[in-house]
Structures are given as C-alpha cells and as structure tokens.
Coordinates of C-alpha atoms in Angstrom, one line a residue:
Chain C
X9 CA 29.2 132.2 150.4
X10 CA 31.6 131.6 147.5
X11 CA 31.9 135.3 147.0
X12 CA 32.9 135.8 150.6
X13 CA 35.6 133.2 150.5
X14 CA 37.0 134.7 147.3
X15 CA 36.9 138.2 148.9
X16 CA 38.7 136.8 152.0
X17 CA 41.3 135.1 149.9
X18 CA 41.9 138.2 147.9
X19 CA 42.2 140.2 151.1
X20 CA 44.7 137.8 152.5
X21 CA 46.6 137.8 149.3
X22 CA 46.9 141.6 149.3
X23 CA 47.9 141.7 152.9
X24 CA 50.7 139.2 152.1
X25 CA 51.7 141.2 149.0
X26 CA 51.8 144.4 151.0
X27 CA 53.7 143.0 153.9
X28 CA 56.5 141.6 151.8
X29 CA 56.9 144.9 149.9
X30 CA 56.6 146.9 153.0
X31 CA 58.9 145.0 155.3
X32 CA 61.1 143.3 152.9
X33 CA 64.1 145.1 151.5
X34 CA 64.3 143.5 148.1
X35 CA 66.1 145.1 145.3
X36 CA 65.9 143.9 141.7
X37 CA 67.2 144.4 138.2
X38 CA 66.1 142.8 135.0
X39 CA 68.9 144.3 133.0
X40 CA 71.9 143.1 134.8
X41 CA 75.1 142.8 132.8
X42 CA 77.2 139.6 132.6
X43 CA 80.1 139.4 130.2
X44 CA 82.9 136.9 129.7
X45 CA 86.3 137.1 128.2
X46 CA 88.5 134.3 127.0
X47 CA 92.1 135.1 126.1
X48 CA 94.5 132.8 124.2
X49 CA 97.4 133.5 121.9
X50 CA 95.2 132.5 119.0
X51 CA 92.2 134.8 119.7
X52 CA 90.2 136.7 122.2
X53 CA 86.6 135.9 122.6
X54 CA 84.1 138.2 124.3
X55 CA 80.4 137.9 124.9
X56 CA 77.9 140.1 126.7
X57 CA 74.4 139.6 128.2
X58 CA 72.4 142.6 129.3
X59 CA 69.2 140.8 130.3
X60 CA 70.3 139.2 133.6
X61 CA 67.8 139.0 136.4
X62 CA 69.2 139.6 139.9
X63 CA 67.4 139.9 143.1
X64 CA 69.0 140.9 146.4
X65 CA 67.4 141.0 149.8
X66 CA 69.1 143.3 152.2
X67 CA 67.4 141.8 155.2
X68 CA 68.5 138.3 154.8
X69 CA 71.5 138.9 152.6
X70 CA 70.1 136.4 150.0
X71 CA 70.9 136.9 146.4
X72 CA 69.5 135.1 143.3
X73 CA 70.7 135.5 139.8
X74 CA 69.3 134.0 136.6
X75 CA 71.0 134.2 133.3
X76 CA 69.5 133.2 129.9
X77 CA 72.3 131.5 127.9
X78 CA 70.8 132.5 124.6
X79 CA 71.1 136.2 125.5
X80 CA 74.9 136.2 125.2
X81 CA 75.8 138.2 122.1
X82 CA 79.2 137.5 120.5
X83 CA 81.1 139.6 118.1
X84 CA 81.0 136.8 115.5
X85 CA 77.9 134.8 114.7
X86 CA 79.8 131.6 114.3
X87 CA 81.2 131.9 117.9
X88 CA 77.7 132.4 119.2
X89 CA 76.4 129.4 117.3
X90 CA 79.2 127.2 118.6
X91 CA 78.7 128.5 122.2
X92 CA 75.0 127.7 122.1
X93 CA 75.0 124.5 120.1
X94 CA 78.2 122.7 121.2
X95 CA 79.5 124.1 124.4
X96 CA 76.8 125.2 126.8
X97 CA 74.0 123.4 124.9
X98 CA 71.6 126.1 125.6
X99 CA 68.6 124.2 124.2
X100 CA 69.1 121.6 126.9
X101 CA 70.3 124.0 129.6
X102 CA 68.7 127.4 128.8
X103 CA 69.6 129.1 132.1
X104 CA 72.6 129.5 134.4
X105 CA 71.7 130.3 138.0
X106 CA 73.4 131.5 141.1
X107 CA 71.8 131.6 144.6
X108 CA 73.8 132.6 147.6
X109 CA 74.1 134.9 150.6
X110 CA 76.2 137.9 151.4
X111 CA 78.3 136.9 154.3
X112 CA 79.3 140.3 155.6
X113 CA 76.0 142.1 155.2
X114 CA 76.1 143.9 158.5
X115 CA 79.6 145.4 157.9
X116 CA 78.5 146.4 154.4
X117 CA 75.3 148.2 155.5
X118 CA 77.1 150.0 158.3
X119 CA 79.7 151.2 155.8
X120 CA 82.6 149.5 157.5
X121 CA 83.4 147.4 154.4
X122 CA 82.7 148.0 150.8
X123 CA 83.7 144.5 149.4
X124 CA 80.8 142.0 149.6
X125 CA 81.8 138.4 150.3
X126 CA 79.2 136.2 148.6
X127 CA 79.0 132.4 148.9
X128 CA 76.6 130.2 147.1
X129 CA 75.8 127.7 144.4
X130 CA 76.3 128.4 140.7
X131 CA 74.8 126.2 138.1
X132 CA 76.1 126.2 134.5
X133 CA 75.5 123.6 131.9
X134 CA 73.5 121.6 134.5
X135 CA 76.5 121.3 136.8
X136 CA 76.3 122.8 140.3
X137 CA 79.3 124.2 142.1
X138 CA 79.8 126.1 145.3
X139 CA 81.8 129.3 144.8
X140 CA 82.8 132.4 146.8
X141 CA 83.1 135.6 145.0
X142 CA 84.0 139.2 146.1
X143 CA 82.0 142.1 144.7
X144 CA 82.1 145.9 145.1
X145 CA 79.0 146.8 147.0
X146 CA 77.3 150.2 146.8
X147 CA 74.1 151.3 148.4
X148 CA 72.2 154.5 148.0
X149 CA 68.6 155.2 148.8
X150 CA 67.4 154.2 145.4
X151 CA 70.0 151.7 144.3
X152 CA 72.0 148.7 145.3
X153 CA 74.8 147.9 143.0
X154 CA 77.1 144.8 142.8
X155 CA 80.0 144.7 140.5
X156 CA 82.9 142.3 140.2
X157 CA 84.6 139.6 138.3
X158 CA 85.6 136.0 138.9
X159 CA 87.2 133.1 137.0
X160 CA 85.2 130.1 135.7
X161 CA 87.1 126.9 134.8
X162 CA 85.1 125.4 131.9
X163 CA 86.2 121.9 132.8
X164 CA 84.4 122.2 136.1
X165 CA 81.1 122.5 134.3
X166 CA 81.6 119.5 131.9
X167 CA 81.9 121.8 128.9
X168 CA 83.8 120.0 126.1
X169 CA 85.8 121.9 123.6
X170 CA 86.7 120.0 120.4
X171 CA 90.4 119.6 119.7
X172 CA 90.3 121.7 116.5
X173 CA 89.5 124.8 118.5
X174 CA 91.3 123.7 121.6
X175 CA 93.9 126.5 121.3
X176 CA 91.3 129.2 120.6
X177 CA 89.4 128.9 123.9
X178 CA 91.0 129.4 127.3
X179 CA 90.3 126.9 130.1
X180 CA 89.8 129.9 132.5
X181 CA 87.2 132.3 131.4
X182 CA 87.0 135.7 133.1
X183 CA 83.4 136.5 134.0
X184 CA 82.4 140.1 134.9
X185 CA 79.1 141.2 136.3
X186 CA 77.4 144.5 137.1
X187 CA 74.0 144.6 138.7
X188 CA 72.3 147.9 139.5
X189 CA 69.3 146.9 141.5
X190 CA 66.2 149.1 142.1
X191 CA 63.7 148.8 144.9
X192 CA 61.3 145.9 144.2
X193 CA 57.6 146.7 144.5
Chain Q
X1 CA 108.0 116.3 75.5
X2 CA 109.9 119.6 75.0
X3 CA 111.1 121.6 78.0
X4 CA 108.9 124.5 76.9
X5 CA 105.8 122.3 76.9
X6 CA 106.6 120.8 80.3
X7 CA 107.1 124.3 81.8
X8 CA 103.8 125.3 80.4
X9 CA 102.0 122.4 82.1
X10 CA 103.8 123.2 85.3
X11 CA 102.6 126.8 85.2
X12 CA 99.0 125.8 84.6
X13 CA 99.0 123.4 87.5
X14 CA 100.5 126.0 89.8
X15 CA 97.9 128.5 88.7
X16 CA 95.1 126.0 89.2
X17 CA 96.4 125.1 92.7
X18 CA 96.7 128.8 93.5
X19 CA 93.1 129.5 92.5
X20 CA 91.9 126.5 94.5
X21 CA 93.8 127.7 97.6
X22 CA 92.5 131.2 97.3
X23 CA 88.9 129.8 97.0
X24 CA 89.3 127.6 100.1
X25 CA 90.7 130.6 102.0
X26 CA 87.9 132.9 100.9
X27 CA 85.3 130.4 101.9
X28 CA 86.8 129.7 105.3
X29 CA 87.2 133.4 106.0
X30 CA 83.6 134.0 104.8
X31 CA 82.3 131.2 107.1
X32 CA 84.4 132.5 110.1
X33 CA 83.0 136.0 109.6
X34 CA 79.5 134.9 108.9
X35 CA 77.3 137.8 109.7
X36 CA 74.7 137.8 112.5
X37 CA 71.0 137.3 111.6
X38 CA 69.6 140.4 110.0
X39 CA 66.5 140.7 112.1
X40 CA 65.4 143.8 110.4
X41 CA 64.9 142.1 107.0
X42 CA 64.0 138.7 108.4
X43 CA 60.3 137.9 108.4
X44 CA 59.0 136.8 111.8
X45 CA 58.3 133.0 112.0
X46 CA 55.6 133.4 114.6
X47 CA 53.1 136.2 115.1
X48 CA 51.4 136.2 118.5
X49 CA 49.8 138.4 121.2
X50 CA 51.8 139.4 124.2
X51 CA 49.2 137.8 126.4
X52 CA 49.3 134.4 124.6
X53 CA 53.1 134.4 124.7
X54 CA 53.2 135.1 128.4
X55 CA 50.6 132.5 129.1
X56 CA 52.5 129.9 127.2
X57 CA 55.6 130.5 129.1
X58 CA 53.9 130.7 132.5
X59 CA 52.0 127.5 132.0
X60 CA 54.7 125.3 130.6
X61 CA 58.1 126.9 130.3
X62 CA 59.9 123.8 128.9
X63 CA 57.4 123.4 126.1
X64 CA 57.4 127.2 125.4
X65 CA 61.2 127.1 125.3
X66 CA 61.1 124.4 122.6
X67 CA 58.6 126.4 120.6
X68 CA 59.9 129.9 120.9
X69 CA 63.7 130.0 121.7
X70 CA 65.8 131.4 118.9
X71 CA 62.7 132.3 116.9
X72 CA 62.1 135.7 115.5
X73 CA 58.7 136.5 117.1
X74 CA 56.3 139.3 116.3
X75 CA 54.5 140.3 119.5
X76 CA 51.5 142.6 119.7
X77 CA 50.6 144.2 123.0
X78 CA 50.3 147.4 125.0
X79 CA 53.4 149.4 125.7
X80 CA 53.8 149.5 129.5
X81 CA 57.3 150.9 130.1
X82 CA 60.2 152.5 128.3
X83 CA 63.6 152.1 129.9
X84 CA 67.2 152.4 129.0
X85 CA 70.0 150.3 130.3
X86 CA 73.6 150.1 129.2
X87 CA 72.8 152.2 126.2
X88 CA 70.0 149.9 125.0
X89 CA 66.4 150.9 124.9
X90 CA 64.1 148.4 126.6
X91 CA 60.4 148.3 126.0
X92 CA 58.0 146.3 128.1
X93 CA 55.0 145.1 126.1
X94 CA 52.1 143.4 127.8
X95 CA 48.4 143.8 128.4
X96 CA 46.5 145.7 131.1
X97 CA 46.6 144.5 134.7
X98 CA 49.4 141.9 134.1
X99 CA 52.3 141.5 136.4
X100 CA 54.5 139.9 133.7
X101 CA 55.3 141.4 130.3
X102 CA 57.5 140.9 127.3
X103 CA 60.8 142.7 127.7
X104 CA 62.1 143.8 124.3
X105 CA 65.7 145.0 124.0
X106 CA 65.8 147.2 121.0
X107 CA 68.2 147.0 118.1
X108 CA 69.7 150.5 117.8
X109 CA 68.0 150.9 114.4
X110 CA 64.7 151.2 116.2
X111 CA 65.8 153.7 118.8
X112 CA 64.5 156.6 116.7
X113 CA 61.1 155.0 116.1
X114 CA 60.8 154.3 119.8
X115 CA 60.9 158.0 120.7
X116 CA 57.5 158.5 119.1
X117 CA 55.8 155.8 121.3
X118 CA 53.8 156.5 124.4
X119 CA 52.9 154.3 127.3
X120 CA 49.5 152.7 126.5
X121 CA 50.1 152.6 122.8
X122 CA 49.2 149.3 121.0
X123 CA 52.4 148.2 119.3
X124 CA 53.8 145.3 117.3
X125 CA 57.4 144.4 117.8
X126 CA 59.6 141.6 116.5
X127 CA 62.7 140.2 118.2
X128 CA 64.6 137.0 119.0
X129 CA 63.2 135.1 122.0
X130 CA 66.0 134.1 124.4
X131 CA 63.8 132.8 127.2
X132 CA 61.7 133.5 130.3
X133 CA 62.9 135.0 133.6
X134 CA 60.3 137.2 135.3
X135 CA 59.3 138.3 131.8
X136 CA 59.6 136.8 128.4
X137 CA 62.9 138.3 126.9
X138 CA 63.3 139.4 123.3
X139 CA 66.6 140.7 122.0
X140 CA 67.6 142.6 118.9
X141 CA 64.0 143.8 118.7
X142 CA 62.6 146.2 116.2
X143 CA 59.3 148.0 116.0
X144 CA 57.0 147.0 113.2
X145 CA 55.4 150.1 111.7
X146 CA 51.6 150.0 112.2
X147 CA 51.0 150.0 108.5
X148 CA 53.0 146.9 108.1
X149 CA 51.6 144.6 105.4
X150 CA 51.6 141.0 106.2

C-alpha cells in the first residue's frame, strides 16, 4: 500500500515536472553579469558580479533576478571590505532581488519592438522599491538576452556613507546588467 | 645658544617631521592598496563534501550563511559540468543524481589545470563562498591537486 502511494506521488511529481518544462517557456542563467560604476571627481569605483541568477518566463513575461552581494569584486580590497561591511551590510542582507514583469512582451516576441519595458520590485539592503527599467531584448532559438543599465540612488536604499568618504562615492550609481538566458530544463 | 646650533636643531626637527610624514603617507597608501586575499596560498578554513555543503544550505540557509560566507572552503565532489562565462571557467561540483551543485568560478591561475579534468572526475576545489542561489556559489576558486597533503 505504502509503495503504491509512493509510486503514485512520484508519477504525479514527474508529470508536473514534465509539464512545466514542456509547456513553460522558461529561460535561465546562473552567470548573469551585474556591474556598477560610481563616478566622482575624487575617484571612480567599479565592481562586477558574474554569478547573478536570472529567470525569465516568456509565457507570462515574469522575470526574477537574485544577486549575491558578496560576489561583487572590486579593484581594491579595501573598497570591497567597506562595501560589504559598512554600506550594504552583506552579512545582514546577503542578497539583492528583483522580481517584475515585461510589459510589452507581445510586441517583443513579434519583433515589433526590441526594447523591453520591465516594471517590478527591487530589494537592496532590505529596502524594497518599485522601478521601471528599459532593456535591450534579443531572442534566438537557444537564447534570450537582456542587457541594459539604470541608475540607483543609494539614499533610496538607506545606505549610509560616512562623511570622510562622502566625496569619493557618488549618490547616483550606474548599474549595468547583461543576462544571456538558456532554455531551462 | 649660537645661531649655528639653533640652525642644527631646526634641521633635525625638519628631517624628523619629514620622515614621519613619509611614513604616514606610506602606511595610508599601503592600506588603501591593500591586496585582495591570496586564495591560492591561503589554507582553507573548512573542508567539506559537496553533498554536506549543499544539504546545509538547503536545510537552513540563514545558518549556513553565518557559517560559510566569506570563508575559504575546500569542497570535494564529482565534476558535473564545465562551462565558460565572461571569460571565467565555471565548474559545477556535486554528487550523482543531485539537482543542486556547487558552482565554482575559477581563478584564472587554475584554468590550465581545469583543462585536464573530465566530467565524472572526483575533485577537490577551494574557493570563497558568497552564498546560495540555485546552487552554492564559490568565487576565486582553485583546484586542489589530488596529491595535496593536508
């Protein structure tokens, strides 16, 4: 009896698994790239993260992005230390997240438009904000790519910069992203 | 005090101040340019199987974060996939029949060693743990040669 139930559950599970991969149009990357750039007259600061997880569903237009804060690599070790320990407090808030939807999915898939309009919630440093960003959209048989940049105002996310380095870090940080998604199976 | 003597004292003070200033500048420049961790020479603080590491993150991510984040971890497991992205070689290390794995982003110094690996090989790799997404993520990873003495 027990075996039968297990077998049935397993069967159900596999049906479910198959149906999602068969009918769903999910694309995924575990090596998405997010970088940011802060420019002031004192110094330029750059950091790069190549381990960003992004999943896009071309049926519903939903998109989910997860970023590990500790994966940002800076040119200088000291900057990386300050970023993690003092500014984004990555021990307390290890991830930044975005979840949203592509608003003009139909036009993108038909090829009428090539600029995706994405609206959703972004969470950085535990603070959630609604944002709208534009992204270059490209789809081939094996790939869906999203690429673009947007500005982040660090004050919006309750990130405090001490006065000593106030002039070294810009309020507006340019954030670039590039996700080359592959079919998810 | 003669003028000559006073001049002499003045000079010594100036030189002493100069040396102090130079020292302060050197220290601050050195601190500002502090090098990144040298993961190749550093000894891993934790040695664990891929399965145990994945289990720890899947069962309690918060606790695992506290334990593993920023640590240089040596992970042992079966090589499941070799990828390349943005010029970085990425090895997936796990165990048979697992959906999750440990994603290791190689330090360029290990690129050459990674060419000799085959899928299915049992390997040990060390890297800095940055967290858990679909997989456990290690960055700046380097392959530990199999004859590595502990």
